[in-house]
JSON list of C-alpha atoms in Angstrom, two decimals:
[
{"chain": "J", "resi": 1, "resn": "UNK", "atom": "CA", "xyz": [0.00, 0.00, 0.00]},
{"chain": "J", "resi": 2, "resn": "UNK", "atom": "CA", "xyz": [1.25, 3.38, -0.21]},
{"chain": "J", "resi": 3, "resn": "UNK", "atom": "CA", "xyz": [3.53, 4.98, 2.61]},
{"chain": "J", "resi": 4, "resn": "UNK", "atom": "CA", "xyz": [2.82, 7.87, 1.97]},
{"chain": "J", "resi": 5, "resn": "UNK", "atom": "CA", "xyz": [-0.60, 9.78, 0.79]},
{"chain": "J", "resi": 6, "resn": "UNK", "atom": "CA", "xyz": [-0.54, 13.18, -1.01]},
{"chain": "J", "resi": 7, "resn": "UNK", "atom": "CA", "xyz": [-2.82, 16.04, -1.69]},
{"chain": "J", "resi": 8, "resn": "UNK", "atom": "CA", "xyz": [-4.08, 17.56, -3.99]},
{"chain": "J", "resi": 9, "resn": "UNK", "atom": "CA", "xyz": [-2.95, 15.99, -6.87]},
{"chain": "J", "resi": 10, "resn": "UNK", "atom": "CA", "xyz": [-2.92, 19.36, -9.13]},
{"chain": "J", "resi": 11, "resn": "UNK", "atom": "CA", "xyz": [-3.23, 22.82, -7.56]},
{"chain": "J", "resi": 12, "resn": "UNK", "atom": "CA", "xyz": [-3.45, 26.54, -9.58]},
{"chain": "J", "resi": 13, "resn": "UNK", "atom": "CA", "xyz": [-2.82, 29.43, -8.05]},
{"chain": "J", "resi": 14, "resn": "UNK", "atom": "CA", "xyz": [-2.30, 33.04, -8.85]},
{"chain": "J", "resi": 15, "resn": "UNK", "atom": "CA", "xyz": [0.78, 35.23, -8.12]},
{"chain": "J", "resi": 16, "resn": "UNK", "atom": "CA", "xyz": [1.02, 36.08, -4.70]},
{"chain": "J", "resi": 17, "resn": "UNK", "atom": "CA", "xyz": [-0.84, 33.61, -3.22]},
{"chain": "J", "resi": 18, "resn": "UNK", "atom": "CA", "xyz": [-0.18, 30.82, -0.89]},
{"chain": "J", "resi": 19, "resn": "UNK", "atom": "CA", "xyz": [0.20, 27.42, -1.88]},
{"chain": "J", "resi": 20, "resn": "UNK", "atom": "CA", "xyz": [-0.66, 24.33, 0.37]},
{"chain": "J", "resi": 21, "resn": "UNK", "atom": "CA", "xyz": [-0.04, 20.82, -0.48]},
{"chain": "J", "resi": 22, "resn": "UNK", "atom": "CA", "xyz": [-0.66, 17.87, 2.01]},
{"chain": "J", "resi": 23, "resn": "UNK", "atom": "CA", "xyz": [0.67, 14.76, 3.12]},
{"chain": "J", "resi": 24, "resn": "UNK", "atom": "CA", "xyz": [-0.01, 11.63, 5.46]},
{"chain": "J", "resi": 25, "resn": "UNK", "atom": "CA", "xyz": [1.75, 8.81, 6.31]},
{"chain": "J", "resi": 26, "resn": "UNK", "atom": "CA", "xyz": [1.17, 5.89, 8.76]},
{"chain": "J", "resi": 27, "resn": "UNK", "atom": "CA", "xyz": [4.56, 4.24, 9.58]},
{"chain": "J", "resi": 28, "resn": "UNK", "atom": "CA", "xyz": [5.51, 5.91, 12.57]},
{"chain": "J", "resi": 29, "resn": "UNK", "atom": "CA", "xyz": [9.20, 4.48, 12.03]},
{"chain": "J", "resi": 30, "resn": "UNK", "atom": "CA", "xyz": [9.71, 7.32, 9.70]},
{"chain": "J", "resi": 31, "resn": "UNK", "atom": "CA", "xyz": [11.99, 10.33, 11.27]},
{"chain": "J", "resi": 32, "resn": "UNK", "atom": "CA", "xyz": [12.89, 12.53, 8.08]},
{"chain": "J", "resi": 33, "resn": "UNK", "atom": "CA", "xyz": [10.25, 14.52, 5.81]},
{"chain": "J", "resi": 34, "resn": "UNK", "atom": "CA", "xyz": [11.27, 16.22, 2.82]},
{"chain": "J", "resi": 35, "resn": "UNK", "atom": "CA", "xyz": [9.83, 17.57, 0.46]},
{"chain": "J", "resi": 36, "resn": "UNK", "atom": "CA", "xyz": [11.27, 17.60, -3.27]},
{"chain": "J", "resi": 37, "resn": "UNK", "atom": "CA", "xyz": [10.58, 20.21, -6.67]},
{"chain": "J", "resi": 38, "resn": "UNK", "atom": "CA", "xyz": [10.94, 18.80, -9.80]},
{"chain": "J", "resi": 39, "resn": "UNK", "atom": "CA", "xyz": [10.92, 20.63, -13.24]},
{"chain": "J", "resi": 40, "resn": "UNK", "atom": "CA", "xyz": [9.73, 19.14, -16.82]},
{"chain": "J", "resi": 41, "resn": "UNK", "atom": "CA", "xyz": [12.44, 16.94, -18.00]},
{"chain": "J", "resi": 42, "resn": "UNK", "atom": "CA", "xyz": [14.41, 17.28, -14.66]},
{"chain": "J", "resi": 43, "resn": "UNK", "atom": "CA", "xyz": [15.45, 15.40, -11.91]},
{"chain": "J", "resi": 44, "resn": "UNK", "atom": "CA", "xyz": [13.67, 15.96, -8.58]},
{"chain": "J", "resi": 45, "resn": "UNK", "atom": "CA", "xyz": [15.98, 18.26, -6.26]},
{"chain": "J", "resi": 46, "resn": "UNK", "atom": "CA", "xyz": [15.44, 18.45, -2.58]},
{"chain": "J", "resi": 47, "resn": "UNK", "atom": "CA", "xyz": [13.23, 21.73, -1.75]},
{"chain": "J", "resi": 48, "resn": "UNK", "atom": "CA", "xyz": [13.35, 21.59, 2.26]},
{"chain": "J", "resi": 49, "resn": "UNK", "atom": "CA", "xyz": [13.04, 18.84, 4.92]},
{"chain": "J", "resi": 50, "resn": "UNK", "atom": "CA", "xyz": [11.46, 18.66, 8.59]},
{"chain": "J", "resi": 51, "resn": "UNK", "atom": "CA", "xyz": [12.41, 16.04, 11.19]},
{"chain": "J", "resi": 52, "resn": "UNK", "atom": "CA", "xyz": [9.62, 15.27, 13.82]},
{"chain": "J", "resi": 53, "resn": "UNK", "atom": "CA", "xyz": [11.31, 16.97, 16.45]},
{"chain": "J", "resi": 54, "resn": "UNK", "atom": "CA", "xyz": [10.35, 20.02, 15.29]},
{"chain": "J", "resi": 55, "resn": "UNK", "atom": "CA", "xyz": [6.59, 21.49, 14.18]},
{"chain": "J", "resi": 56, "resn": "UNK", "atom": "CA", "xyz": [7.44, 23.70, 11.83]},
{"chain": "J", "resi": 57, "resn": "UNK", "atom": "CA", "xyz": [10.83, 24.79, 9.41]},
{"chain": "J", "resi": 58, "resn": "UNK", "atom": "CA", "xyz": [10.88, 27.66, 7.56]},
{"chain": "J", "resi": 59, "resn": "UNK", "atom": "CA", "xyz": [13.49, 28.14, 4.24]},
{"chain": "J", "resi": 60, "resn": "UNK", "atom": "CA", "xyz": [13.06, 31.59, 2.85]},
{"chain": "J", "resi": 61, "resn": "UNK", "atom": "CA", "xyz": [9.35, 31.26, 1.37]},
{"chain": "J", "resi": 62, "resn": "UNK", "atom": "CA", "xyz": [8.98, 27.45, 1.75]},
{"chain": "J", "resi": 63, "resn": "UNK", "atom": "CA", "xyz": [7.50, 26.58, 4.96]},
{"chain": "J", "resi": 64, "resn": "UNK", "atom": "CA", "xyz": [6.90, 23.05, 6.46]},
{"chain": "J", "resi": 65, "resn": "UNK", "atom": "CA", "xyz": [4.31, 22.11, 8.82]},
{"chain": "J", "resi": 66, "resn": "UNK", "atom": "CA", "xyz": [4.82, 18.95, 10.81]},
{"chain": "J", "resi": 67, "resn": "UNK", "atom": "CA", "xyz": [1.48, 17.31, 12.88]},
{"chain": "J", "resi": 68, "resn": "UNK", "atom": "CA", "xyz": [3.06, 14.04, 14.70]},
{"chain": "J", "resi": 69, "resn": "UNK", "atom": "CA", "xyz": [-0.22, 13.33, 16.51]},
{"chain": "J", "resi": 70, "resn": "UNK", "atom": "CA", "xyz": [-2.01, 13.16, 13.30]},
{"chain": "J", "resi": 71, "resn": "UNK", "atom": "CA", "xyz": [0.75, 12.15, 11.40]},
{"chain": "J", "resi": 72, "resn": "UNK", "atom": "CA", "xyz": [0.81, 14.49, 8.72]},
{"chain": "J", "resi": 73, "resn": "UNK", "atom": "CA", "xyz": [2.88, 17.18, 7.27]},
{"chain": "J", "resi": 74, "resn": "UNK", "atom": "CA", "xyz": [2.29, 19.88, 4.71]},
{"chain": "J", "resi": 75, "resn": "UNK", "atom": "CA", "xyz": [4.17, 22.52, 2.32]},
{"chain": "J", "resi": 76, "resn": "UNK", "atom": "CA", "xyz": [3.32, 25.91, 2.24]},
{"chain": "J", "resi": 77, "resn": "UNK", "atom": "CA", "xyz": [4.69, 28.51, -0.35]},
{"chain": "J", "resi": 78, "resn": "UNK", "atom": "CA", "xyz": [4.28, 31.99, 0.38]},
{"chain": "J", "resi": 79, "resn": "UNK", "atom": "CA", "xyz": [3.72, 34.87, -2.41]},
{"chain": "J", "resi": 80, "resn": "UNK", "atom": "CA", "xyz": [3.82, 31.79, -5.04]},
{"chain": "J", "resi": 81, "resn": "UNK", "atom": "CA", "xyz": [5.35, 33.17, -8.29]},
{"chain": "J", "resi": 82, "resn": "UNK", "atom": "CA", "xyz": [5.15, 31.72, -11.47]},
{"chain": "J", "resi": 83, "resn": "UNK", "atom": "CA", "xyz": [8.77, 29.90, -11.29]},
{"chain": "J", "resi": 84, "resn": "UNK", "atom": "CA", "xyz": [7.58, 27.91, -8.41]},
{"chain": "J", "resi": 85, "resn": "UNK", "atom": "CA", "xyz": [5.75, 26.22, -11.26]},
{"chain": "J", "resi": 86, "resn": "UNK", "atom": "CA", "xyz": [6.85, 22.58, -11.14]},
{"chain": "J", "resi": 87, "resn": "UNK", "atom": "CA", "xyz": [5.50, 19.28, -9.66]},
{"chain": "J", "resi": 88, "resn": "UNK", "atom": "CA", "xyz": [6.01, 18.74, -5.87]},
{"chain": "J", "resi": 89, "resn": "UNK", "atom": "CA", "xyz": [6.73, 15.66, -3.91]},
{"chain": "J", "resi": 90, "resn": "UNK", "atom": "CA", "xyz": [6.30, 14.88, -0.10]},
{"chain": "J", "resi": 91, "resn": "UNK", "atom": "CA", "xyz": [8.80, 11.62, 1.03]},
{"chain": "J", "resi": 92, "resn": "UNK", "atom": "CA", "xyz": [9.52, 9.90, 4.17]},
{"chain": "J", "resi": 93, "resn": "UNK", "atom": "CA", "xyz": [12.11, 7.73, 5.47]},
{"chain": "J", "resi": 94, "resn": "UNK", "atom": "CA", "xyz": [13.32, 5.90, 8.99]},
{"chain": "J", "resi": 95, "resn": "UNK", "atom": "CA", "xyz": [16.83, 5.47, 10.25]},
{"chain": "J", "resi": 96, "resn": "UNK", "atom": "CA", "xyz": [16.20, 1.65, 11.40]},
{"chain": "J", "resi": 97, "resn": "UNK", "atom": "CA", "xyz": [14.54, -1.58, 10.24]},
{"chain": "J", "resi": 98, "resn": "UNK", "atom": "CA", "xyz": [13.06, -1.60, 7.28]},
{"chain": "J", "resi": 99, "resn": "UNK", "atom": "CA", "xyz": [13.00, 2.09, 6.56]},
{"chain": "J", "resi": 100, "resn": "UNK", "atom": "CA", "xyz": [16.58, 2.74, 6.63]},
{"chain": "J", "resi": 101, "resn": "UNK", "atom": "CA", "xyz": [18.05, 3.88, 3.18]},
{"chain": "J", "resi": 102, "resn": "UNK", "atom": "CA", "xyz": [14.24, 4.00, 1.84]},
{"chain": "J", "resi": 103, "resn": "UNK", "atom": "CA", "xyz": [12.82, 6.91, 0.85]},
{"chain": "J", "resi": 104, "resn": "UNK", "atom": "CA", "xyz": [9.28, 6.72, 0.14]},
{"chain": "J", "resi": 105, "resn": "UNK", "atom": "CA", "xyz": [7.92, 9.56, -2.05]},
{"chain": "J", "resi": 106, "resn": "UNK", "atom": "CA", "xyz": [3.93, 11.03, -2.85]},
{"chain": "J", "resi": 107, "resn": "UNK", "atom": "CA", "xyz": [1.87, 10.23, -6.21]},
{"chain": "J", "resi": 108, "resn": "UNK", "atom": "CA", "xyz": [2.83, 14.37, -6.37]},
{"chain": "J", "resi": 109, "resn": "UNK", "atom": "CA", "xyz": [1.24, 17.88, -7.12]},
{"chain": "J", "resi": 110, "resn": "UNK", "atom": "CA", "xyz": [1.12, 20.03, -10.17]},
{"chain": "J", "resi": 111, "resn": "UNK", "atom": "CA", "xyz": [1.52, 23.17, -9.02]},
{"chain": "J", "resi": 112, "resn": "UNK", "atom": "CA", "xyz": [0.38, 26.14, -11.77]},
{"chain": "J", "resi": 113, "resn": "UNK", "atom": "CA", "xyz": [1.20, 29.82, -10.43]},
{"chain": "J", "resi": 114, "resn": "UNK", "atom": "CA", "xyz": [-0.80, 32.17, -12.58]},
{"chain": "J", "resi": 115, "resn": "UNK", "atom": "CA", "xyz": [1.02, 35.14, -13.55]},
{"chain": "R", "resi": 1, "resn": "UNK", "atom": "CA", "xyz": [31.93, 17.50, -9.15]},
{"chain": "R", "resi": 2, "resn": "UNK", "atom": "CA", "xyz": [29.41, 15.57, -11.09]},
{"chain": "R", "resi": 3, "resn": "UNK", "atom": "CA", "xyz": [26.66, 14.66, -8.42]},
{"chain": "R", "resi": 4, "resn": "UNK", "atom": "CA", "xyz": [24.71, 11.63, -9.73]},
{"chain": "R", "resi": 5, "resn": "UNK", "atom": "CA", "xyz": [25.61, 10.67, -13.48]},
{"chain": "R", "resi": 6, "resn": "UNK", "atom": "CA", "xyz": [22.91, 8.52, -15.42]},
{"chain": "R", "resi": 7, "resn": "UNK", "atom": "CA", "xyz": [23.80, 7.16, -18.76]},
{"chain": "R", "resi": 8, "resn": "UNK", "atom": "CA", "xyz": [22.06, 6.62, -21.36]},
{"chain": "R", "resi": 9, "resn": "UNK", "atom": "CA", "xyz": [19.60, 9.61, -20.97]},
{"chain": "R", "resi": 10, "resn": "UNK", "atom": "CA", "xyz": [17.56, 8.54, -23.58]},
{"chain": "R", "resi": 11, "resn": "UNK", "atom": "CA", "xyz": [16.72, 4.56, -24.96]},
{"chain": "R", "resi": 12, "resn": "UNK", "atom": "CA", "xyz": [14.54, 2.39, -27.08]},
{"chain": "R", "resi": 13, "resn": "UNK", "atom": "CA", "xyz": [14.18, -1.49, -26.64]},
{"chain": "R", "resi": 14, "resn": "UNK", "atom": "CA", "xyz": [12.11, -4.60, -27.98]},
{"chain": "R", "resi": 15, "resn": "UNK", "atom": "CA", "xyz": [10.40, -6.46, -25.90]},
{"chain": "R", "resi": 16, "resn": "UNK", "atom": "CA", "xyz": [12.55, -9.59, -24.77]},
{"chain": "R", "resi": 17, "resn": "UNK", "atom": "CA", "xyz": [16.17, -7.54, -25.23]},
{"chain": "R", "resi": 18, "resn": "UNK", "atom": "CA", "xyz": [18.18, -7.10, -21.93]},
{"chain": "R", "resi": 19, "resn": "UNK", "atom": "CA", "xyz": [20.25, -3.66, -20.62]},
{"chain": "R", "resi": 20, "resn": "UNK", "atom": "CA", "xyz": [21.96, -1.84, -18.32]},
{"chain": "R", "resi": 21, "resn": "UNK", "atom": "CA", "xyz": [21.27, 1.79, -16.80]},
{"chain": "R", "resi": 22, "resn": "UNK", "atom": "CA", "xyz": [24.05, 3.28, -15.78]},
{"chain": "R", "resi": 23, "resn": "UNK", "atom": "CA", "xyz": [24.67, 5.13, -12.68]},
{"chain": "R", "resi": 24, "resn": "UNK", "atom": "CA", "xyz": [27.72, 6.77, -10.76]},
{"chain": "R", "resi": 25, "resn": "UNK", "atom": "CA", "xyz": [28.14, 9.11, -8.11]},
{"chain": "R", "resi": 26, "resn": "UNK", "atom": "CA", "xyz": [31.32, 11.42, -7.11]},
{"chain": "R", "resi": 27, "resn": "UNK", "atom": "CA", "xyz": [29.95, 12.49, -3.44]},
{"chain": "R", "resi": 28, "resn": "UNK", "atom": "CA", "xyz": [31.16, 9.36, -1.80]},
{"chain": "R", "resi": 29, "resn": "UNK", "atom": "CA", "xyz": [27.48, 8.65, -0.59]},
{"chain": "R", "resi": 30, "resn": "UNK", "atom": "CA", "xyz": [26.70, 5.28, 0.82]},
{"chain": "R", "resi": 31, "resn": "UNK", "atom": "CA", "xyz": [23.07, 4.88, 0.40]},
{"chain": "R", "resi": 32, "resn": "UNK", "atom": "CA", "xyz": [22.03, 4.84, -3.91]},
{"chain": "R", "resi": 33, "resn": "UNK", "atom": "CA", "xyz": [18.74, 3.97, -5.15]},
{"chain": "R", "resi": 34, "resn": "UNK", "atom": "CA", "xyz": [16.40, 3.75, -8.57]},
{"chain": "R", "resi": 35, "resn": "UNK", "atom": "CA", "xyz": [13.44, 4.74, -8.82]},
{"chain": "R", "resi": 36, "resn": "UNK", "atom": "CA", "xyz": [11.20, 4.74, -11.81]},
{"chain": "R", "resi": 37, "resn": "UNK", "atom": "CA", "xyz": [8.66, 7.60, -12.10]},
{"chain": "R", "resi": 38, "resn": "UNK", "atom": "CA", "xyz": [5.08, 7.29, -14.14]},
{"chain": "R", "resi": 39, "resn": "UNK", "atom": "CA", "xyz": [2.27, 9.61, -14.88]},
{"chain": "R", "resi": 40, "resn": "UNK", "atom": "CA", "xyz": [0.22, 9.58, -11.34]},
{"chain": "R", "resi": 41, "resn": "UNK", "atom": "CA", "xyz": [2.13, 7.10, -9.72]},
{"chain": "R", "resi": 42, "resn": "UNK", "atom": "CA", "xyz": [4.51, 9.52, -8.29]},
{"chain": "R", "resi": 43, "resn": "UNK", "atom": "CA", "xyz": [8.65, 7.46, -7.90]},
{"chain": "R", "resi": 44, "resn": "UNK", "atom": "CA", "xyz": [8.32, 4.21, -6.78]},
{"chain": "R", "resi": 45, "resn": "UNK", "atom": "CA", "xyz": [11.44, 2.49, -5.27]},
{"chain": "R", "resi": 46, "resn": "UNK", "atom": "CA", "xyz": [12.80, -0.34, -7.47]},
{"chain": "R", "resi": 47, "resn": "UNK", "atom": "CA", "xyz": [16.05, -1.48, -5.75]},
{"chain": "R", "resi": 48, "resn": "UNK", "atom": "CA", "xyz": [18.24, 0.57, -3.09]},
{"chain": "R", "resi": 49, "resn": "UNK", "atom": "CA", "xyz": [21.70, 0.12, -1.28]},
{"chain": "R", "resi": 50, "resn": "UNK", "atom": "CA", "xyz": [22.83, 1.08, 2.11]},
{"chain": "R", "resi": 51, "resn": "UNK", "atom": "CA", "xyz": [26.61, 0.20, 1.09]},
{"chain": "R", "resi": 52, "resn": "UNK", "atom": "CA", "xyz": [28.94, -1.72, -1.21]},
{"chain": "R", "resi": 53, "resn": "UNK", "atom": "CA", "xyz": [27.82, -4.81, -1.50]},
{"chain": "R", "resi": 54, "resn": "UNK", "atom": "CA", "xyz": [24.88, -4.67, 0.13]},
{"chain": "R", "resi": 55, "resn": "UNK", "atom": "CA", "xyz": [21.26, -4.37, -2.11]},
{"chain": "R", "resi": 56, "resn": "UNK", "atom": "CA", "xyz": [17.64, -4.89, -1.38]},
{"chain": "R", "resi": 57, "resn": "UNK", "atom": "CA", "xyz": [14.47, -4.69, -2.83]},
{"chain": "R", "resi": 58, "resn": "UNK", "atom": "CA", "xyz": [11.89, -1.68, -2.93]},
{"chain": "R", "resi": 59, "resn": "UNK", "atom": "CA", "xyz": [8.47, -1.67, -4.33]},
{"chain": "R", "resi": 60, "resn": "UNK", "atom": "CA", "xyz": [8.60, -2.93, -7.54]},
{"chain": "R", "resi": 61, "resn": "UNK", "atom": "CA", "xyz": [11.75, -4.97, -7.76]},
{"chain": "R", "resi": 62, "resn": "UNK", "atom": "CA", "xyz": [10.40, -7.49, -10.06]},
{"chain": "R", "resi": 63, "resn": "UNK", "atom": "CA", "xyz": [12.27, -7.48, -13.57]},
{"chain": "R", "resi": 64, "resn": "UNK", "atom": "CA", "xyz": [14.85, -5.71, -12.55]},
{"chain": "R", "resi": 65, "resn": "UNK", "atom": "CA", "xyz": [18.53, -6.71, -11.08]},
{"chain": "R", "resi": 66, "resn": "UNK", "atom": "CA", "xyz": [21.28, -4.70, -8.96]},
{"chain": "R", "resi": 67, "resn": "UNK", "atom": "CA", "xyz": [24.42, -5.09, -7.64]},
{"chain": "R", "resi": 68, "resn": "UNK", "atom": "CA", "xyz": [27.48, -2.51, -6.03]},
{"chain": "R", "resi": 69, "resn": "UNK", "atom": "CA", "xyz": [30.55, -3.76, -6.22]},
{"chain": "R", "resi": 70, "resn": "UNK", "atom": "CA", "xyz": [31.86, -0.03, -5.55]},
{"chain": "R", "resi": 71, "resn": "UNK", "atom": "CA", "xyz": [30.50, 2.54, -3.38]},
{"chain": "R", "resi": 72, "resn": "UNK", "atom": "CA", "xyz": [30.32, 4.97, -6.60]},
{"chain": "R", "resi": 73, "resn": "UNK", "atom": "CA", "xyz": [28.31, 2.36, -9.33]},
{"chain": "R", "resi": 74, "resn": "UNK", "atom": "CA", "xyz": [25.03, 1.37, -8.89]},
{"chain": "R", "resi": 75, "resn": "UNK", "atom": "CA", "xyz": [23.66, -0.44, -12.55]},
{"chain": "R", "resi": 76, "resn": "UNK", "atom": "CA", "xyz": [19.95, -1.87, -12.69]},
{"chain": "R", "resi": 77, "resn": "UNK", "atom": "CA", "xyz": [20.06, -4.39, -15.11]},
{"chain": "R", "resi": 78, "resn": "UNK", "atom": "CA", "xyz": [16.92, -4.90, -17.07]},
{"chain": "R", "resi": 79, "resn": "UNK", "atom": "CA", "xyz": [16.71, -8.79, -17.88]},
{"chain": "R", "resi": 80, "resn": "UNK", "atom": "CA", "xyz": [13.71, -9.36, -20.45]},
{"chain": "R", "resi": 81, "resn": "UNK", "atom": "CA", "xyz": [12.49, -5.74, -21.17]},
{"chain": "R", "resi": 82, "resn": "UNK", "atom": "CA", "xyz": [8.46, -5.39, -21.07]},
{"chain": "R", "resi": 83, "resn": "UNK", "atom": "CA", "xyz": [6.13, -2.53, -22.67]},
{"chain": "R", "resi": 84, "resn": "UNK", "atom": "CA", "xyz": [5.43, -2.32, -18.75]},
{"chain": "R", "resi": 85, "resn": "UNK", "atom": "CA", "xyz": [8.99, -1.17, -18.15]},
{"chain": "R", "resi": 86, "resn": "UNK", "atom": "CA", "xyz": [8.39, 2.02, -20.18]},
{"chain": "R", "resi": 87, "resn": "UNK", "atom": "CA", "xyz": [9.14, 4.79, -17.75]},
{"chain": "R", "resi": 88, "resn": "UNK", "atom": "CA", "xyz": [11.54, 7.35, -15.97]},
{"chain": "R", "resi": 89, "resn": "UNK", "atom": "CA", "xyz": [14.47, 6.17, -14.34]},
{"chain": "R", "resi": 90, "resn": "UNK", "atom": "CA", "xyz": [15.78, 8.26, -11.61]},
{"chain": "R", "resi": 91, "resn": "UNK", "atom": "CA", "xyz": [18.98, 6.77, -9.94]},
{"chain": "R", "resi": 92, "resn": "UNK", "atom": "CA", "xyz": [19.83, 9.09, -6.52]},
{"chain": "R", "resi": 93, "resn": "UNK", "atom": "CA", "xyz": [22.18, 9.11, -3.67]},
{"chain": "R", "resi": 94, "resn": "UNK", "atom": "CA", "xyz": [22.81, 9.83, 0.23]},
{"chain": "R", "resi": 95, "resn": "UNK", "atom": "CA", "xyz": [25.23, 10.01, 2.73]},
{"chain": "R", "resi": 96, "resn": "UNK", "atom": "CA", "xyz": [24.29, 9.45, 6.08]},
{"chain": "R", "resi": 97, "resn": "UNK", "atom": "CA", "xyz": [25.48, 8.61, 9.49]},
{"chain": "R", "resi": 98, "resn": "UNK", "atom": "CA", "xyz": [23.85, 5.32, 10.93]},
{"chain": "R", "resi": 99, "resn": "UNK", "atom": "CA", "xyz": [20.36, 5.23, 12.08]},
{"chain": "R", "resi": 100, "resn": "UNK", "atom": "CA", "xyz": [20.11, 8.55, 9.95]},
{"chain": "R", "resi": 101, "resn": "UNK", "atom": "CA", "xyz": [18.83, 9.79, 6.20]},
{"chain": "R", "resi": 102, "resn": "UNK", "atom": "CA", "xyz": [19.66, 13.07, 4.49]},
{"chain": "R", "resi": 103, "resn": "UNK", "atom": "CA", "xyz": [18.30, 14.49, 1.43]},
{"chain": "R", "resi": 104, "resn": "UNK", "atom": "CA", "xyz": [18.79, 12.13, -1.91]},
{"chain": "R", "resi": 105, "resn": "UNK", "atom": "CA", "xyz": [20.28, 13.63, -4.99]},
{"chain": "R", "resi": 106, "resn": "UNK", "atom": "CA", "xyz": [18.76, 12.54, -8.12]},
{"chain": "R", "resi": 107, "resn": "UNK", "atom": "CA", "xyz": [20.36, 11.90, -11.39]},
{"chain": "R", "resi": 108, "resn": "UNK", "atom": "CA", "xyz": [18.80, 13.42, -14.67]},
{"chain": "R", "resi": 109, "resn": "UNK", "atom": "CA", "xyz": [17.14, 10.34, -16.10]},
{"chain": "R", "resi": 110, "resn": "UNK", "atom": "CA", "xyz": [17.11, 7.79, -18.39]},
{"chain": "R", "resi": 111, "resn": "UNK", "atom": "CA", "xyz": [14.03, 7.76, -20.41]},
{"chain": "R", "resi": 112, "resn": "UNK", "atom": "CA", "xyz": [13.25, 3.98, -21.37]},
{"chain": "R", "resi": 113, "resn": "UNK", "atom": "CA", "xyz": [10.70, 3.07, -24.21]},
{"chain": "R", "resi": 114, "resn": "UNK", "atom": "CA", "xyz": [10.03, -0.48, -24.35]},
{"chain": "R", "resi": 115, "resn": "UNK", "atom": "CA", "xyz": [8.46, -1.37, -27.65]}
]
């Protein structure tokens, strides 16, 4: 079944706006959440990354908010702009057992910034 | 400092042949894994390492083979290519320190059309 669940699957939004894209996950063996961009006919490149430690981390205008009771974290862009176009990916992976060295990665969100 | 090389980037099979994706890395990471990404199905985890010689299986290991002999190559071997093998193939890598992940990096791609 799949580790980890993500929402929405696309997403528009005008310039300026916020941006919110959700994630849940049941194993509670996992201890790193990151969240990946990827551009058409790219690679995906890590965007920022919470451990559960902490409820929220904040990089510039990419903000992660981490819910360990509920066991779900989400990605918020601030003042989206039209180069934050791309598809997003939530992931999550464990240090021990059977998660360690796996990273298990969202079905992803098409994010459209409006100009 | 290359990062994550893939080779080929781009390649076109019959059902039945057999190849090789390549896939090196320059950072000295010890965890490497592939991934193959399709429409609405987000990367799914084919085969990952946590160290030379050691492999296991991810998601959907079936059809495909690994091995690393080195801490820098990872190949996936495909043995009897399928029209179901058409895909993305993302190879990435990690270092970590034990019991914990950091961020992958993720090759470019090798674009597979099995025919």
């Amino acid at each position: 079944q799949q580790q980890v669940k993500q929402s929405p699957q696309s997403l528009i939004v005008q310039k300026g706006g916020i941006s919110i894209i959700n994630c849940a996950y049941e194993n509670t063996a996992f201890d790193y959440f990151p969240w990946y961009q990827q551009f058409p006919g790219k690679g995906p490149a890590l965007l920022i990354a919470i451990r559960p430690d902490v409820s929220e981390k904040k990089e510039g205008r990419f903000t992660i908010s981490f819910n360990k009771s509920a066991k779900q974290f989400s990605l918020h862009i601030m003042d989206s702009q039209p180069g934050d176009s791309a598809t997003y990916f939530c992931a999550a992976s464990g240090g021990r057992g059977s998660t360690l060295g796996r990273l298990y990665f969202g079905r992803g969100t098409q994010l459209t910034v409006w100009p | 400092n290359a990062g994550v090389t893939q080779t080929p980037k781009f390649q076109v099979l019959k059902t039945g042949q057999s190849m090789t994706l390549q896939c090196a890395q320059d950072m000295n990471h010890e965890y490497m894994s592939w991934y193959r990404q399709d429409p609405g199905m987000g990367l799914r985890l084919i085969h990952y390492s946590v160290g030379a010689g050691i492999t296991d299986q991810g998601e959907v290991p079936n059809g495909y083979n690994v091995s690393r002999s080195t801490t820098e190559d990872f190949p996936l071997r495909l043995l009897s290519a399928a029209p179901s093998q058409t895909s993305v193939y993302f190879c990435a890598s990690s270092y970590s320190t034990p019991g914990t992940n950091y961020g992958y990096t993720f090759g470019s791609g090798t674009r597979l059309t099995v025919v």
